[in-house]
PDB file of C-alpha atoms in Angstrom:
ATOM      1  CA  MET A 276     237.859 289.865  55.173  1.00 85.00           C
ATOM      2  CA  LEU A 277     240.269 291.155  57.793  1.00 94.00           C
ATOM      3  CA  GLU A 278     239.202 292.909  60.940  1.00 97.00           C
ATOM      4  CA  VAL A 279     240.872 294.088  64.020  1.00 98.00           C
ATOM      5  CA  ILE A 280     239.648 293.807  67.583  1.00 98.00           C
ATOM      6  CA  LEU A 281     241.197 296.935  69.416  1.00 98.00           C
ATOM      7  CA  ASP A 282     241.216 298.081  73.076  1.00 98.00           C
ATOM      8  CA  THR A 283     243.221 300.816  74.897  1.00 98.00           C
ATOM      9  CA  GLU A 284     243.639 301.534  78.566  1.00 97.00           C
ATOM     10  CA  THR A 285     244.255 305.742  79.474  1.00 98.00           C
ATOM     11  CA  THR A 286     245.631 307.776  82.140  1.00 98.00           C
ATOM     12  CA  GLY A 287     242.166 309.371  82.866  1.00 97.00           C
ATOM     13  CA  LEU A 288     238.538 309.563  81.133  1.00 95.00           C
ATOM     14  CA  SER A 289     239.097 312.788  78.898  1.00 96.00           C
ATOM     15  CA  THR A 290     241.661 314.045  76.344  1.00 97.00           C
ATOM     16  CA  ALA A 291     240.002 317.551  77.103  1.00 96.00           C
ATOM     17  CA  ASP A 292     242.327 316.986  80.393  1.00 96.00           C
ATOM     18  CA  ASN A 293     245.485 315.926  78.424  1.00 96.00           C
ATOM     19  CA  HIS A 294     244.866 312.340  79.281  1.00 98.00           C
ATOM     20  CA  ARG A 295     246.737 309.997  77.166  1.00 98.00           C
ATOM     21  CA  ILE A 296     246.906 306.128  76.085  1.00 98.00           C
ATOM     22  CA  VAL A 297     248.954 303.822  78.156  1.00 98.00           C
ATOM     23  CA  GLU A 298     248.279 300.383  76.620  1.00 98.00           C
ATOM     24  CA  ILE A 299     246.879 299.277  73.068  1.00 98.00           C
ATOM     25  CA  GLY A 300     245.983 296.022  72.458  1.00 98.00           C
ATOM     26  CA  CYS A 301     245.016 294.317  69.233  1.00 98.00           C
ATOM     27  CA  ILE A 302     243.625 291.155  67.846  1.00 97.00           C
ATOM     28  CA  GLU A 303     243.393 290.239  63.942  1.00 98.00           C
ATOM     29  CA  LEU A 304     240.261 288.191  62.737  1.00 97.00           C
ATOM     30  CA  LYS A 305     239.802 286.665  58.949  1.00 95.00           C
ATOM     31  CA  ASN A 306     236.400 285.839  58.239  1.00 91.00           C
ATOM     32  CA  GLN A 307     235.490 286.348  62.306  1.00 91.00           C
ATOM     33  CA  ILE A 308     238.273 283.626  63.101  1.00 92.00           C
ATOM     34  CA  ALA A 309     241.331 284.705  65.045  1.00 94.00           C
ATOM     35  CA  THR A 310     244.577 284.887  63.342  1.00 95.00           C
ATOM     36  CA  ASN A 311     247.847 284.598  65.185  1.00 90.00           C
ATOM     37  CA  ASN A 312     248.487 287.921  64.658  1.00 96.00           C
ATOM     38  CA  ILE A 313     248.353 290.227  67.527  1.00 97.00           C
ATOM     39  CA  PHE A 314     249.414 293.808  68.312  1.00 98.00           C
ATOM     40  CA  HIS A 315     250.285 294.851  72.062  1.00 98.00           C
ATOM     41  CA  GLU A 316     252.120 297.784  73.424  1.00 98.00           C
ATOM     42  CA  TYR A 317     252.642 299.615  76.976  1.00 98.00           C
ATOM     43  CA  ILE A 318     252.799 302.967  76.555  1.00 98.00           C
ATOM     44  CA  ASN A 319     254.993 305.774  78.099  1.00 98.00           C
ATOM     45  CA  PRO A 320     251.878 308.764  78.876  1.00 98.00           C
ATOM     46  CA  GLN A 321     254.777 311.339  79.730  1.00 96.00           C
ATOM     47  CA  ARG A 322     252.321 312.518  82.510  1.00 97.00           C
ATOM     48  CA  PRO A 323     250.651 311.335  85.641  1.00 97.00           C
ATOM     49  CA  VAL A 324     248.098 308.086  85.819  1.00 97.00           C
ATOM     50  CA  SER A 325     245.120 309.552  87.463  1.00 97.00           C
ATOM     51  CA  GLU A 326     244.008 307.579  90.952  1.00 96.00           C
ATOM     52  CA  ASP A 327     241.020 306.423  89.222  1.00 95.00           C
ATOM     53  CA  ALA A 328     242.589 304.991  86.225  1.00 96.00           C
ATOM     54  CA  PHE A 329     245.141 303.281  88.348  1.00 96.00           C
ATOM     55  CA  LYS A 330     242.195 301.319  90.163  1.00 95.00           C
ATOM     56  CA  ILE A 331     240.857 300.158  86.967  1.00 94.00           C
ATOM     57  CA  HIS A 332     243.963 298.793  85.233  1.00 95.00           C
ATOM     58  CA  GLY A 333     246.791 298.642  87.854  1.00 93.00           C
ATOM     59  CA  TYR A 334     249.635 300.551  85.420  1.00 96.00           C
ATOM     60  CA  SER A 335     251.775 302.669  87.554  1.00 96.00           C
ATOM     61  CA  GLU A 336     253.810 305.749  86.062  1.00 95.00           C
ATOM     62  CA  LYS A 337     257.111 303.518  87.608  1.00 96.00           C
ATOM     63  CA  PHE A 338     255.820 300.749  85.369  1.00 97.00           C
ATOM     64  CA  LEU A 339     255.173 302.652  82.284  1.00 97.00           C
ATOM     65  CA  SER A 340     258.537 305.056  82.542  1.00 97.00           C
ATOM     66  CA  ASP A 341     260.488 302.912  80.546  1.00 97.00           C
ATOM     67  CA  LYS A 342     258.270 301.722  77.861  1.00 98.00           C
ATOM     68  CA  LYS A 343     258.093 303.364  74.458  1.00 98.00           C
ATOM     69  CA  THR A 344     255.719 306.584  73.817  1.00 98.00           C
ATOM     70  CA  PHE A 345     253.106 306.869  71.170  1.00 98.00           C
ATOM     71  CA  PRO A 346     255.052 308.448  68.398  1.00 98.00           C
ATOM     72  CA  GLU A 347     257.727 305.462  68.671  1.00 98.00           C
ATOM     73  CA  ILE A 348     254.851 302.695  68.299  1.00 98.00           C
ATOM     74  CA  ALA A 349     252.634 304.727  65.896  1.00 98.00           C
ATOM     75  CA  GLU A 350     254.072 303.454  62.357  1.00 97.00           C
ATOM     76  CA  LYS A 351     253.820 299.465  63.815  1.00 98.00           C
ATOM     77  CA  PHE A 352     250.355 300.243  64.760  1.00 98.00           C
ATOM     78  CA  LEU A 353     249.186 301.865  61.980  1.00 98.00           C
ATOM     79  CA  ASN A 354     250.617 298.998  59.680  1.00 98.00           C
ATOM     80  CA  PHE A 355     248.575 296.709  61.930  1.00 98.00           C
ATOM     81  CA  ILE A 356     245.249 297.927  61.305  1.00 98.00           C
ATOM     82  CA  LYS A 357     245.699 299.348  57.519  1.00 96.00           C
ATOM     83  CA  ASP A 358     243.092 298.127  55.229  1.00 95.00           C
ATOM     84  CA  LYS A 359     241.281 296.299  58.417  1.00 97.00           C
ATOM     85  CA  LYS A 360     237.795 296.795  59.726  1.00 97.00           C
ATOM     86  CA  ILE A 361     238.379 298.081  63.275  1.00 98.00           C
ATOM     87  CA  ILE A 362     236.056 296.323  66.262  1.00 98.00           C
ATOM     88  CA  ILE A 363     236.050 298.190  69.274  1.00 98.00           C
ATOM     89  CA  HIS A 364     233.555 298.432  72.462  1.00 97.00           C
ATOM     90  CA  ASN A 365     232.400 302.088  73.028  1.00 97.00           C
ATOM     91  CA  ALA A 366     234.319 303.340  70.162  1.00 97.00           C
ATOM     92  CA  ARG A 367     233.739 306.897  70.825  1.00 96.00           C
ATOM     93  CA  PHE A 368     236.119 306.600  73.752  1.00 97.00           C
ATOM     94  CA  ASP A 369     238.694 304.934  72.307  1.00 98.00           C
ATOM     95  CA  LEU A 370     238.836 306.368  69.046  1.00 98.00           C
ATOM     96  CA  SER A 371     238.930 309.888  70.821  1.00 97.00           C
ATOM     97  CA  PHE A 372     242.219 309.087  72.823  1.00 98.00           C
ATOM     98  CA  LEU A 373     243.791 307.469  69.098  1.00 98.00           C
ATOM     99  CA  ASN A 374     242.828 310.542  67.434  1.00 98.00           C
ATOM    100  CA  TYR A 375     244.266 312.812  70.011  1.00 98.00           C
ATOM    101  CA  GLU A 376     247.654 310.542  69.863  1.00 98.00           C
ATOM    102  CA  LEU A 377     247.756 310.431  66.069  1.00 98.00           C
ATOM    103  CA  LYS A 378     247.283 314.511  66.313  1.00 98.00           C
ATOM    104  CA  LEU A 379     250.125 314.989  68.715  1.00 97.00           C
ATOM    105  CA  ALA A 380     252.489 312.922  66.445  1.00 97.00           C
ATOM    106  CA  HIS A 381     251.039 314.533  63.337  1.00 97.00           C
ATOM    107  CA  LEU A 382     249.597 311.475  61.717  1.00 97.00           C
ATOM    108  CA  LYS A 383     246.543 310.903  60.048  1.00 96.00           C
ATOM    109  CA  LYS A 384     243.530 310.229  62.031  1.00 96.00           C
ATOM    110  CA  ILE A 385     241.595 307.099  62.011  1.00 97.00           C
ATOM    111  CA  ASP A 386     238.089 307.654  60.016  1.00 95.00           C
ATOM    112  CA  LYS A 387     235.413 306.309  62.418  1.00 94.00           C
ATOM    113  CA  GLU A 388     233.709 305.051  59.286  1.00 94.00           C
ATOM    114  CA  ASN A 389     236.103 302.360  59.251  1.00 95.00           C
ATOM    115  CA  VAL A 390     234.996 301.319  63.024  1.00 97.00           C
ATOM    116  CA  ILE A 391     232.273 299.057  64.278  1.00 97.00           C
ATOM    117  CA  ASP A 392     231.018 299.755  67.508  1.00 98.00           C
ATOM    118  CA  THR A 393     230.170 296.835  69.406  1.00 97.00           C
ATOM    119  CA  LEU A 394     228.173 298.776  72.197  1.00 97.00           C
ATOM    120  CA  GLU A 395     226.053 300.189  69.430  1.00 97.00           C
ATOM    121  CA  ILE A 396     225.120 296.921  68.185  1.00 96.00           C
ATOM    122  CA  ALA A 397     224.524 295.746  71.648  1.00 96.00           C
ATOM    123  CA  ARG A 398     222.349 298.571  72.428  1.00 96.00           C
ATOM    124  CA  GLN A 399     220.278 297.932  69.530  1.00 95.00           C
ATOM    125  CA  LYS A 400     220.080 293.989  70.240  1.00 94.00           C
ATOM    126  CA  TYR A 401     219.631 294.623  74.047  1.00 94.00           C
ATOM    127  CA  PRO A 402     217.515 298.053  74.299  1.00 94.00           C
ATOM    128  CA  GLY A 403     217.218 298.981  78.022  1.00 92.00           C
ATOM    129  CA  SER A 404     219.836 296.547  79.280  1.00 93.00           C
ATOM    130  CA  GLN A 405     223.306 296.537  80.690  1.00 94.00           C
ATOM    131  CA  ASN A 406     225.775 296.370  77.862  1.00 96.00           C
ATOM    132  CA  SER A 407     229.133 296.914  79.511  1.00 94.00           C
ATOM    133  CA  LEU A 408     231.610 294.276  78.501  1.00 93.00           C
ATOM    134  CA  ASP A 409     231.160 292.529  81.808  1.00 92.00           C
ATOM    135  CA  ALA A 410     227.489 292.564  81.485  1.00 95.00           C
ATOM    136  CA  LEU A 411     227.811 291.101  77.654  1.00 96.00           C
ATOM    137  CA  CYS A 412     230.039 288.413  78.951  1.00 94.00           C
ATOM    138  CA  LYS A 413     227.409 287.422  81.531  1.00 93.00           C
ATOM    139  CA  ARG A 414     224.405 287.450  79.233  1.00 94.00           C
ATOM    140  CA  LEU A 415     226.585 285.510  76.451  1.00 94.00           C
ATOM    141  CA  ASN A 416     228.326 282.954  78.623  1.00 92.00           C
ATOM    142  CA  VAL A 417     231.670 284.122  78.131  1.00 92.00           C
ATOM    143  CA  ASP A 418     234.248 283.368  80.605  1.00 89.00           C
ATOM    144  CA  ASN A 419     235.586 287.080  82.066  1.00 83.00           C
ATOM    145  CA  SER A 420     237.469 285.030  85.408  1.00 85.00           C
ATOM    146  CA  LYS A 421     240.685 286.275  84.259  1.00 79.00           C
ATOM    147  CA  ARG A 422     239.482 290.067  83.913  1.00 80.00           C
ATOM    148  CA  ASP A 423     240.401 290.612  87.543  1.00 77.00           C
ATOM    149  CA  LYS A 424     241.752 294.181  86.098  1.00 80.00           C
ATOM    150  CA  HIS A 425     241.152 295.935  82.776  1.00 87.00           C
ATOM    151  CA  ASN A 426     243.991 294.907  80.467  1.00 92.00           C
ATOM    152  CA  ALA A 427     243.850 295.691  76.803  1.00 94.00           C
ATOM    153  CA  LEU A 428     244.892 292.364  75.277  1.00 93.00           C
ATOM    154  CA  ILE A 429     242.348 290.260  77.653  1.00 93.00           C
ATOM    155  CA  ASP A 430     239.624 292.682  76.855  1.00 95.00           C
ATOM    156  CA  CYS A 431     240.188 292.025  73.316  1.00 96.00           C
ATOM    157  CA  GLU A 432     239.889 288.377  73.776  1.00 95.00           C
ATOM    158  CA  LEU A 433     236.400 288.884  75.531  1.00 95.00           C
ATOM    159  CA  LEU A 434     235.328 291.324  72.834  1.00 96.00           C
ATOM    160  CA  LYS A 435     236.441 288.806  70.295  1.00 96.00           C
ATOM    161  CA  GLU A 436     233.725 286.261  71.596  1.00 95.00           C
ATOM    162  CA  ILE A 437     231.162 289.169  72.460  1.00 96.00           C
ATOM    163  CA  TYR A 438     231.407 290.242  68.739  1.00 97.00           C
ATOM    164  CA  ILE A 439     231.051 287.032  66.863  1.00 94.00           C
ATOM    165  CA  ASN A 440     228.224 286.319  69.280  1.00 94.00           C
ATOM    166  CA  LEU A 441     226.524 289.690  68.509  1.00 94.00           C
ATOM    167  CA  VAL A 442     226.585 288.961  65.016  1.00 90.00           C
ATOM    168  CA  ASP A 443     225.268 285.682  65.364  1.00 74.00           C
ATOM    169  CA  GLN A 444     228.408 284.135  63.693  1.00 52.00           C
ATOM    170  CA  LYS A 445     229.037 281.620  66.773  1.00 54.00           C
ATOM    171  CA  GLU A 446     230.714 278.935  64.651  1.00 46.00           C
ATOM    172  CA  PRO A 447     233.724 279.673  62.398  1.00 46.00           C
ATOM    173  CA  LYS A 448     232.652 279.207  58.916  1.00 46.00           C
ATOM    174  CA  LEU A 449     234.084 276.967  56.350  1.00 47.00           C
ATOM    175  CA  ASP A 450     235.377 278.476  53.329  1.00 49.00           C
ATOM    176  CA  LEU A 451     234.599 275.808  50.806  1.00 49.00           C
ATOM    177  CA  ASN A 452     236.458 277.759  47.952  1.00 50.00           C
ATOM    178  CA  ASN A 453     239.642 277.277  49.936  1.00 48.00           C
ATOM    179  CA  THR A 454     239.205 273.465  51.011  1.00 47.00           C
ATOM    180  CA  GLU A 455     241.148 270.583  49.999  1.00 47.00           C
ATOM    181  CA  LEU A 456     240.387 266.999  50.426  1.00 46.00           C
ATOM    182  CA  LEU A 457     243.593 265.335  51.686  1.00 48.00           C
ATOM    183  CA  ASP A 458     242.599 261.763  52.782  1.00 49.00           C
ATOM    184  CA  GLY A 459     240.065 259.211  51.934  1.00 49.00           C
ATOM    185  CA  LYS A 460     240.193 256.482  54.157  1.00 49.00           C
ATOM    186  CA  ASN A 461     237.300 253.784  54.650  1.00 52.00           C
ATOM    187  CA  ASP A 462     236.425 255.462  58.230  1.00 55.00           C
ATOM    188  CA  SER A 463     237.243 259.335  57.834  1.00 54.00           C
ATOM    189  CA  VAL A 464     238.171 262.169  55.772  1.00 51.00           C
ATOM    190  CA  SER A 465     240.861 265.032  56.386  1.00 48.00           C
ATOM    191  CA  ILE A 466     240.623 268.553  54.850  1.00 47.00           C
ATOM    192  CA  LEU A 467     242.291 271.384  54.774  1.00 47.00           C
ATOM    193  CA  THR A 468     240.244 274.720  55.173  1.00 47.00           C
ATOM    194  CA  ASN A 469     242.214 277.833  55.473  1.00 46.00           C
ATOM    195  CA  ASN A 470     245.385 276.144  56.495  1.00 46.00           C
ATOM    196  CA  ASN A 471     243.593 274.206  59.317  1.00 50.00           C
ATOM    197  CA  LEU A 472     243.413 270.497  59.275  1.00 50.00           C
ATOM    198  CA  ARG A 473     240.024 269.231  60.141  1.00 53.00           C
ATOM    199  CA  GLN A 474     238.900 265.262  60.136  1.00 56.00           C
ATOM    200  CA  ILE A 475     235.380 264.094  59.382  1.00 59.00           C
ATOM    201  CA  ILE A 476     234.817 260.520  60.811  1.00 67.00           C
ATOM    202  CA  LYS A 477     232.523 258.466  59.004  1.00 67.00           C
ATOM    203  CA  PRO A 478     230.139 256.222  60.596  1.00 74.00           C
ATOM    204  CA  SER A 479     230.680 252.392  60.174  1.00 76.00           C
ATOM    205  CA  SER A 480     228.444 250.122  58.484  1.00 76.00           C
ATOM    206  CA  GLN A 481     227.462 248.652  61.848  1.00 78.00           C
ATOM    207  CA  GLU A 482     226.793 251.833  63.319  1.00 76.00           C
ATOM    208  CA  LEU A 483     224.396 253.056  60.464  1.00 76.00           C
ATOM    209  CA  THR A 484     222.538 249.684  60.971  1.00 77.00           C
ATOM    210  CA  ASN A 485     222.354 250.361  64.732  1.00 75.00           C
ATOM    211  CA  HIS A 486     221.119 254.006  63.985  1.00 69.00           C
ATOM    212  CA  LYS A 487     218.362 252.824  61.715  1.00 70.00           C
ATOM    213  CA  LYS A 488     217.191 250.310  64.187  1.00 69.00           C
ATOM    214  CA  TYR A 489     217.131 253.124  66.933  1.00 63.00           C
ATOM    215  CA  LEU A 490     215.367 255.572  64.777  1.00 63.00           C
ATOM    216  CA  LYS A 491     212.469 252.895  63.680  1.00 64.00           C
ATOM    217  CA  SER A 492     212.237 252.165  67.579  1.00 65.00           C
ATOM    218  CA  CYS A 493     211.355 255.536  68.211  1.00 58.00           C
ATOM    219  CA  LEU A 494     208.359 255.765  65.445  1.00 54.00           C
ATOM    220  CA  PRO A 495     204.948 254.882  65.937  1.00 54.00           C
ATOM    221  CA  LYS A 496     204.036 251.563  65.074  1.00 55.00           C
ATOM    222  CA  ASN A 497     201.718 252.348  62.570  1.00 52.00           C
ATOM    223  CA  PHE A 498     204.004 255.224  61.193  1.00 45.00           C
ATOM    224  CA  TYR A 499     204.571 253.288  57.841  1.00 46.00           C
ATOM    225  CA  SER A 500     200.936 252.064  57.359  1.00 46.00           C
TER     226      SER A 500
END
């Protein structure tokens, strides 16, 4: 299953005030494992950046002035998210801006039914608690030391870890239907799983003997009686 972790940065808090998107970041997941496929664009909003927004992400009008506009990156963005579940933290905010931009560009809006909101998942799992991205990083031991200011791609990296924890998939699943034995040596076996080479080290006969002796020493003396 393909999913997309998505985050945006904007010129302000509301499309009602004609605020626009200045950055989109996306990370693709396959079976909840990140692929090498990402989407990242800074966007010229063609309007001023509010002072409050600048304090959050640090993208000035000068920095954004030579970037592409949303209509110029829209097709590439839509192709990236096509036929994938979209994972967003506080989806209501990002989705309102994305659909506002798509409306201005005369393009089809994103269906909210295709979106998973990690904020809603967190609220159900931790009711009454702070569930911001930073709060969840702290609770789930996700390193957010790189998050000096908000950045869509960095926030996607953090959200990826949070999402995997929230759905209790803390370790990648092995797809045994797509697993191939590559090597059968005396001390190891290599397998190819989803194009990733993994090596399983088999214990030696001496290590097995030592392990049995250790286990026996840990058992009560009358265990076998």
